Amino acid sequence: MRLAGKRVLVTGASQGIGAAAASRYAERGAHVLLVARSAEGLKRQVERITEFGGSAEAITADLANADEIRSLGESVEAPDVLVNNAGIGRWLFLDDTSPDELQQMTAVPYQAALLLTRAFLGDMRERGSGWIVNVNSPVSRLPIPGATGYASARWALRGLTASLRLDLRGTGVGISEVVPGKVSSQYFENNPGAEERIPRIAKLIPTVTPDRVADAMVAAVEKEKAEIHLPWQLKAFELSGRIFPGLTSYLTWKTGTHR
Ligand SMILES: NC(=O)c1ccc[n+]([C@@H]2O[C@H](COP(=O)([O-])OP(=O)(O)OC[C@H]3O[C@@H](n4cnc5c(N)ncnc54)[C@H](OP(=O)(O)O)[C@@H]3O)[C@@H](O)[C@H]2O)c1
């Protein structure tokens, strides 16, 4: 899909990957709707985009709240491209995670992506065109030790992407999953304790910048790609998980966190 003149809605766009992606879509000539909770953060990103001549607007919403998603769906015309990027989640053993925190990390990204996609899907299908991009984590393929709630939410997001892809065949609406390895955003400051739980074996995979992930998110739409994993070392690791599942999961466990 060509991005010029299209409306692109990006969740989690107040910082990090979402903010970088919003800029990239705007550089391609799209009008970008940036969604997050922080009005201040969104304002900064909209200013950054308008400074270089891009077109953008901010929408403040808490996507962990189903009512706020419903009113977003009612007040905003369905975009041409929906980017489900907002996500949180500390990495914790299941019995160390409070039920409230488990609900939060399931609400965003998984339920937010599910409900927001549902809110816009009817109109996209009626128009016979549209694209959805879900940003996911490598733990949606290879779980790591000590992050059960986080990993479950990411597998759910992967399931949503895969099952929706089947239902969208022949409708003119498509869906991509972009899966980056470790990204140099503020994710690990925002979700303390997670960085320490990255298994040592994953340190073989270089960290990528939010801008590099944003380039992949643009390519996902323009080239209508089903999946993009980056960097290539992550793709190799993911492949090894499919070819040698026992060995890969043993190495992840062995070099990961233990109680
Ligand atoms: N960083 C990594 O290493 C990495 C790797 C793979 C995948 N990912 C995934 O990529 C996505 C973006 O991550 P990031 O690295 O850019 O993280 P980040 O810097 O922590 O940004 C997260 C974004 O999500 C928004 N958000 C969180 N909760 C929200 C809510 N309830 N309602 C609306 N917006 C909410 C935040 O905005 P507000 O706080 O303003 O609401 C922020 O804009 C996440 O899904 C993350 O899991 C990250």
Short mmCIF file of C-alpha atoms and ligand atoms in Angstrom, two decimals:
data_model
loop_
_atom_site.label_atom_id
_atom_site.label_comp_id
_atom_site.label_asym_id
_atom_site.label_seq_id
_atom_site.Cartn_x
_atom_site.Cartn_y
_atom_site.Cartn_z
CA MET A 1 0.00 0.00 0.00
CA ARG A 2 1.26 3.48 -0.85
CA LEU A 3 1.36 5.70 2.24
CA ALA A 4 1.09 9.17 0.66
CA GLY A 5 -2.27 10.75 1.49
CA LYS A 6 -3.30 7.88 3.78
CA ARG A 7 -4.42 8.16 7.42
CA VAL A 8 -2.26 6.13 9.77
CA LEU A 9 -3.18 5.63 13.44
CA VAL A 10 -0.24 4.63 15.67
CA THR A 11 -0.78 3.54 19.29
CA GLY A 12 1.96 4.07 21.85
CA ALA A 13 3.24 7.02 19.82
CA SER A 14 4.28 9.30 22.70
CA GLN A 15 7.81 7.82 22.74
CA GLY A 16 10.05 4.99 21.56
CA ILE A 17 9.14 2.79 18.60
CA GLY A 18 5.67 4.31 18.12
CA ALA A 19 7.02 7.88 18.02
CA ALA A 20 9.73 6.90 15.51
CA ALA A 21 7.18 5.08 13.35
CA ALA A 22 4.77 8.04 13.41
CA SER A 23 7.57 10.26 12.05
CA ARG A 24 8.46 7.77 9.32
CA TYR A 25 4.83 7.41 8.15
CA ALA A 26 4.51 11.23 8.12
CA GLU A 27 7.73 11.48 6.07
CA ARG A 28 6.03 9.22 3.52
CA GLY A 29 3.19 11.77 3.21
CA ALA A 30 0.64 10.11 5.49
CA HIS A 31 -1.52 12.02 7.98
CA VAL A 32 -0.65 10.42 11.32
CA LEU A 33 -2.90 10.08 14.39
CA LEU A 34 -0.74 9.53 17.45
CA VAL A 35 -2.40 7.78 20.40
CA ALA A 36 -1.10 7.34 23.98
CA ARG A 37 -1.89 8.43 27.55
CA SER A 38 0.67 11.21 27.88
CA ALA A 39 -0.67 14.44 26.34
CA GLU A 40 2.72 16.04 26.90
CA GLY A 41 4.61 13.24 25.12
CA LEU A 42 2.17 13.27 22.19
CA LYS A 43 2.43 17.06 21.85
CA ARG A 44 6.22 16.78 21.60
CA GLN A 45 5.96 14.16 18.84
CA VAL A 46 3.31 16.10 16.88
CA GLU A 47 5.56 19.21 17.04
CA ARG A 48 8.52 17.18 15.79
CA ILE A 49 6.46 15.99 12.81
CA THR A 50 4.93 19.36 11.94
CA GLU A 51 8.40 20.98 12.16
CA PHE A 52 9.54 18.98 9.12
CA GLY A 53 6.28 19.69 7.28
CA GLY A 54 4.48 16.46 8.18
CA SER A 55 0.82 16.19 9.09
CA ALA A 56 -0.12 14.82 12.52
CA GLU A 57 -2.60 15.05 15.38
CA ALA A 58 -2.62 13.75 18.94
CA ILE A 59 -5.35 11.67 20.57
CA THR A 60 -5.06 11.05 24.30
CA ALA A 61 -6.47 7.69 25.39
CA ASP A 62 -5.79 4.97 27.94
CA LEU A 63 -5.94 1.81 25.84
CA ALA A 64 -6.11 -0.37 28.95
CA ASN A 65 -9.65 0.97 29.31
CA ALA A 66 -12.21 -0.72 27.02
CA ASP A 67 -14.61 2.25 27.28
CA GLU A 68 -11.91 4.62 26.02
CA ILE A 69 -11.22 2.29 23.09
CA ARG A 70 -14.93 2.22 22.29
CA SER A 71 -15.19 6.03 22.24
CA LEU A 72 -12.01 6.23 20.14
CA GLY A 73 -13.61 3.87 17.64
CA GLU A 74 -16.77 5.99 17.58
CA SER A 75 -15.12 9.42 17.35
CA VAL A 76 -12.38 8.67 14.83
CA GLU A 77 -12.97 7.61 11.24
CA ALA A 78 -11.35 4.22 10.54
CA PRO A 79 -7.75 4.84 9.43
CA ASP A 80 -6.24 3.32 6.28
CA VAL A 81 -3.47 1.85 8.43
CA LEU A 82 -3.82 0.82 12.08
CA VAL A 83 -0.58 0.26 13.99
CA ASN A 84 -1.01 -1.62 17.28
CA ASN A 85 2.25 -0.80 19.00
CA ALA A 86 1.41 0.32 22.56
CA GLY A 87 2.70 -2.16 25.10
CA ILE A 88 3.86 -2.54 28.67
CA GLY A 89 4.85 -5.42 30.91
CA ARG A 90 7.44 -6.18 33.54
CA TRP A 91 9.10 -9.58 33.32
CA LEU A 92 8.15 -11.55 36.40
CA PHE A 93 7.47 -15.12 37.51
CA LEU A 94 3.72 -15.77 37.48
CA ASP A 95 3.34 -16.09 41.25
CA ASP A 96 5.36 -12.88 41.73
CA THR A 97 2.93 -10.88 39.54
CA SER A 98 -0.15 -9.34 41.11
CA PRO A 99 -3.48 -10.08 39.39
CA ASP A 100 -3.83 -6.34 38.64
CA GLU A 101 -0.46 -6.21 36.95
CA LEU A 102 -1.25 -9.36 34.95
CA GLN A 103 -4.41 -7.71 33.74
CA GLN A 104 -2.56 -4.54 32.77
CA MET A 105 0.06 -6.34 30.70
CA THR A 106 -2.65 -8.34 28.96
CA ALA A 107 -4.79 -5.24 28.38
CA VAL A 108 -1.96 -3.49 26.53
CA PRO A 109 -0.81 -4.82 24.06
CA TYR A 110 -3.20 -7.74 23.54
CA GLN A 111 -6.72 -6.55 24.39
CA ALA A 112 -6.04 -3.05 23.10
CA ALA A 113 -5.01 -4.49 19.72
CA LEU A 114 -7.99 -6.87 19.71
CA LEU A 115 -10.61 -4.22 20.56
CA LEU A 116 -9.16 -1.38 18.51
CA THR A 117 -8.84 -3.60 15.45
CA ARG A 118 -12.43 -4.74 15.97
CA ALA A 119 -13.57 -1.11 16.24
CA PHE A 120 -12.17 -0.21 12.79
CA LEU A 121 -12.34 -3.51 10.94
CA GLY A 122 -15.95 -3.25 9.69
CA ASP A 123 -15.25 0.05 7.92
CA MET A 124 -11.94 -1.19 6.51
CA ARG A 125 -13.67 -4.27 5.10
CA GLU A 126 -16.50 -2.20 3.67
CA ARG A 127 -13.96 0.04 1.92
CA GLY A 128 -12.16 -3.08 0.71
CA SER A 129 -8.78 -1.68 1.71
CA GLY A 130 -6.70 -1.23 4.81
CA TRP A 131 -3.62 -2.48 6.61
CA ILE A 132 -2.93 -3.48 10.21
CA VAL A 133 0.53 -3.66 11.76
CA ASN A 134 1.00 -5.46 15.08
CA VAL A 135 4.31 -4.87 16.86
CA ASN A 136 5.26 -7.95 18.83
CA SER A 137 8.14 -9.30 20.90
CA PRO A 138 10.43 -12.30 20.24
CA VAL A 139 8.93 -13.96 23.34
CA SER A 140 5.82 -14.52 21.20
CA ARG A 141 7.90 -17.31 19.59
CA LEU A 142 10.47 -18.25 22.21
CA PRO A 143 9.41 -17.68 25.81
CA ILE A 144 12.13 -16.70 28.26
CA PRO A 145 12.30 -17.77 31.90
CA GLY A 146 10.65 -15.53 34.50
CA ALA A 147 8.26 -13.57 32.26
CA THR A 148 5.07 -15.64 32.10
CA GLY A 149 2.46 -12.87 32.08
CA TYR A 150 4.38 -10.84 29.51
CA ALA A 151 5.03 -13.86 27.26
CA SER A 152 1.39 -15.01 27.42
CA ALA A 153 0.13 -11.60 26.28
CA ARG A 154 2.59 -11.65 23.37
CA TRP A 155 1.56 -15.17 22.30
CA ALA A 156 -2.05 -13.96 22.38
CA LEU A 157 -1.11 -11.05 20.12
CA ARG A 158 0.58 -13.47 17.75
CA GLY A 159 -2.57 -15.61 17.75
CA LEU A 160 -4.69 -12.59 16.96
CA THR A 161 -2.44 -11.70 14.02
CA ALA A 162 -2.37 -15.23 12.60
CA SER A 163 -6.09 -15.92 12.90
CA LEU A 164 -7.12 -12.51 11.59
CA ARG A 165 -4.81 -12.98 8.60
CA LEU A 166 -6.87 -16.02 7.57
CA ASP A 167 -10.17 -14.16 7.93
CA LEU A 168 -8.88 -11.21 5.93
CA ARG A 169 -7.96 -13.22 2.85
CA GLY A 170 -9.58 -11.72 -0.22
CA THR A 171 -11.02 -8.70 1.65
CA GLY A 172 -8.45 -6.11 0.51
CA VAL A 173 -7.38 -5.64 4.13
CA GLY A 174 -4.01 -7.07 5.21
CA ILE A 175 -2.03 -7.56 8.38
CA SER A 176 1.67 -7.58 9.28
CA GLU A 177 3.56 -8.54 12.38
CA VAL A 178 6.81 -6.69 13.09
CA VAL A 179 9.02 -8.44 15.65
CA PRO A 180 12.15 -6.60 16.77
CA GLY A 181 14.76 -7.95 19.17
CA LYS A 182 16.01 -5.62 21.90
CA VAL A 183 15.34 -1.98 21.01
CA SER A 184 17.16 1.06 22.44
CA SER A 185 13.93 2.77 23.54
CA GLN A 186 13.00 3.56 27.15
CA TYR A 187 11.06 0.29 27.44
CA PHE A 188 13.44 -1.14 30.03
CA GLU A 189 13.35 2.02 32.18
CA ASN A 190 9.54 2.03 31.90
CA ASN A 191 9.36 -1.67 32.88
CA PRO A 192 12.04 -2.13 35.55
CA GLY A 193 13.64 -5.52 36.07
CA ALA A 194 12.98 -6.76 32.53
CA GLU A 195 16.43 -6.03 31.05
CA GLU A 196 18.18 -8.18 33.69
CA ARG A 197 16.06 -11.15 32.57
CA ILE A 198 17.23 -11.20 28.96
CA PRO A 199 18.92 -14.62 28.67
CA ARG A 200 22.67 -14.38 28.02
CA ILE A 201 22.26 -16.22 24.72
CA ALA A 202 20.08 -13.35 23.41
CA LYS A 203 23.05 -11.00 23.89
CA LEU A 204 24.35 -12.44 20.60
CA ILE A 205 21.55 -10.48 18.93
CA PRO A 206 22.49 -6.81 18.41
CA THR A 207 20.20 -4.11 19.81
CA VAL A 208 18.34 -2.10 17.16
CA THR A 209 17.22 1.55 17.29
CA PRO A 210 13.57 2.68 17.27
CA ASP A 211 14.27 4.29 13.86
CA ARG A 212 15.32 0.95 12.43
CA VAL A 213 12.15 -0.70 13.70
CA ALA A 214 10.18 2.23 12.25
CA ASP A 215 11.75 1.57 8.82
CA ALA A 216 10.57 -2.04 9.08
CA MET A 217 7.07 -0.83 10.02
CA VAL A 218 6.97 1.33 6.89
CA ALA A 219 8.25 -1.56 4.75
CA ALA A 220 5.60 -3.86 6.27
CA VAL A 221 2.85 -1.61 4.85
CA GLU A 222 4.47 -0.59 1.57
CA LYS A 223 5.59 -4.12 0.67
CA GLU A 224 2.57 -5.77 2.32
CA LYS A 225 4.77 -8.17 4.29
CA ALA A 226 3.24 -10.81 6.56
CA GLU A 227 6.12 -10.80 9.07
CA ILE A 228 9.34 -8.90 9.61
CA HIS A 229 11.87 -9.97 12.26
CA LEU A 230 14.87 -7.76 12.90
CA PRO A 231 17.82 -7.84 13.08
CA TRP A 232 18.69 -10.90 10.98
CA GLN A 233 20.35 -12.58 13.99
CA LEU A 234 16.92 -12.67 15.67
CA LYS A 235 15.44 -14.31 12.59
CA ALA A 236 18.22 -16.95 12.75
CA PHE A 237 17.46 -17.56 16.43
CA GLU A 238 13.75 -17.85 15.73
CA LEU A 239 14.48 -20.31 12.94
CA SER A 240 16.66 -22.35 15.27
CA GLY A 241 13.70 -22.44 17.69
CA ARG A 242 11.60 -24.04 14.97
CA ILE A 243 14.23 -26.50 13.73
CA PHE A 244 15.74 -27.39 17.13
CA PRO A 245 12.99 -26.50 19.62
CA GLY A 246 14.37 -28.62 22.49
CA LEU A 247 17.94 -27.31 22.21
CA THR A 248 16.93 -23.67 21.72
CA SER A 249 14.57 -23.71 24.64
CA TYR A 250 17.20 -25.47 26.82
CA LEU A 251 19.81 -22.79 25.97
CA THR A 252 17.28 -20.02 26.67
CA TRP A 253 16.46 -21.60 30.03
CA LYS A 254 20.11 -22.32 30.90
CA THR A 255 21.27 -18.75 30.18
CA GLY A 256 18.15 -17.11 31.60
CA THR A 257 17.02 -16.19 35.08
CA HIS A 258 16.42 -18.80 37.83
CA ARG A 259 15.00 -18.66 41.32
N1 LIG B 1 11.99 -2.05 23.53
C1 LIG B 1 12.17 -3.32 23.16
O1 LIG B 1 13.23 -3.91 23.35
C2 LIG B 1 11.04 -4.03 22.44
C3 LIG B 1 11.34 -5.21 21.75
C4 LIG B 1 10.32 -5.90 21.09
C5 LIG B 1 9.03 -5.40 21.13
N2 LIG B 1 8.77 -4.24 21.81
C6 LIG B 1 7.38 -3.77 21.83
O2 LIG B 1 7.26 -2.59 21.06
C7 LIG B 1 6.20 -1.78 21.59
C8 LIG B 1 6.72 -0.38 21.82
O3 LIG B 1 7.76 -0.47 22.77
P1 LIG B 1 8.80 0.68 23.09
O4 LIG B 1 10.13 0.04 23.18
O5 LIG B 1 8.61 1.85 22.22
O6 LIG B 1 8.33 1.01 24.61
P2 LIG B 1 8.13 2.37 25.39
O7 LIG B 1 9.21 3.32 25.03
O8 LIG B 1 7.93 1.97 26.80
O9 LIG B 1 6.75 2.95 24.79
C9 LIG B 1 5.53 2.35 25.06
C10 LIG B 1 4.42 3.20 24.45
O10 LIG B 1 3.16 2.59 24.76
C11 LIG B 1 2.30 3.58 25.31
N3 LIG B 1 1.36 2.98 26.25
C12 LIG B 1 1.64 2.19 27.30
N4 LIG B 1 0.52 1.90 27.97
C13 LIG B 1 -0.51 2.53 27.34
C14 LIG B 1 -1.90 2.62 27.56
N5 LIG B 1 -2.49 2.02 28.61
N6 LIG B 1 -2.64 3.34 26.70
C15 LIG B 1 -2.07 3.98 25.66
N7 LIG B 1 -0.75 3.92 25.38
C16 LIG B 1 0.03 3.21 26.23
C17 LIG B 1 3.24 4.56 26.00
O11 LIG B 1 2.68 5.86 26.07
P3 LIG B 1 2.07 6.52 27.39
O12 LIG B 1 2.90 6.10 28.55
O13 LIG B 1 2.13 7.98 27.07
O14 LIG B 1 0.67 6.02 27.45
C18 LIG B 1 4.40 4.61 25.00
O15 LIG B 1 4.13 5.52 23.97
C19 LIG B 1 5.73 -2.47 22.85
O16 LIG B 1 4.59 -3.24 22.58
C20 LIG B 1 6.90 -3.36 23.22
O17 LIG B 1 6.55 -4.46 23.98
C21 LIG B 1 9.74 -3.54 22.45
#
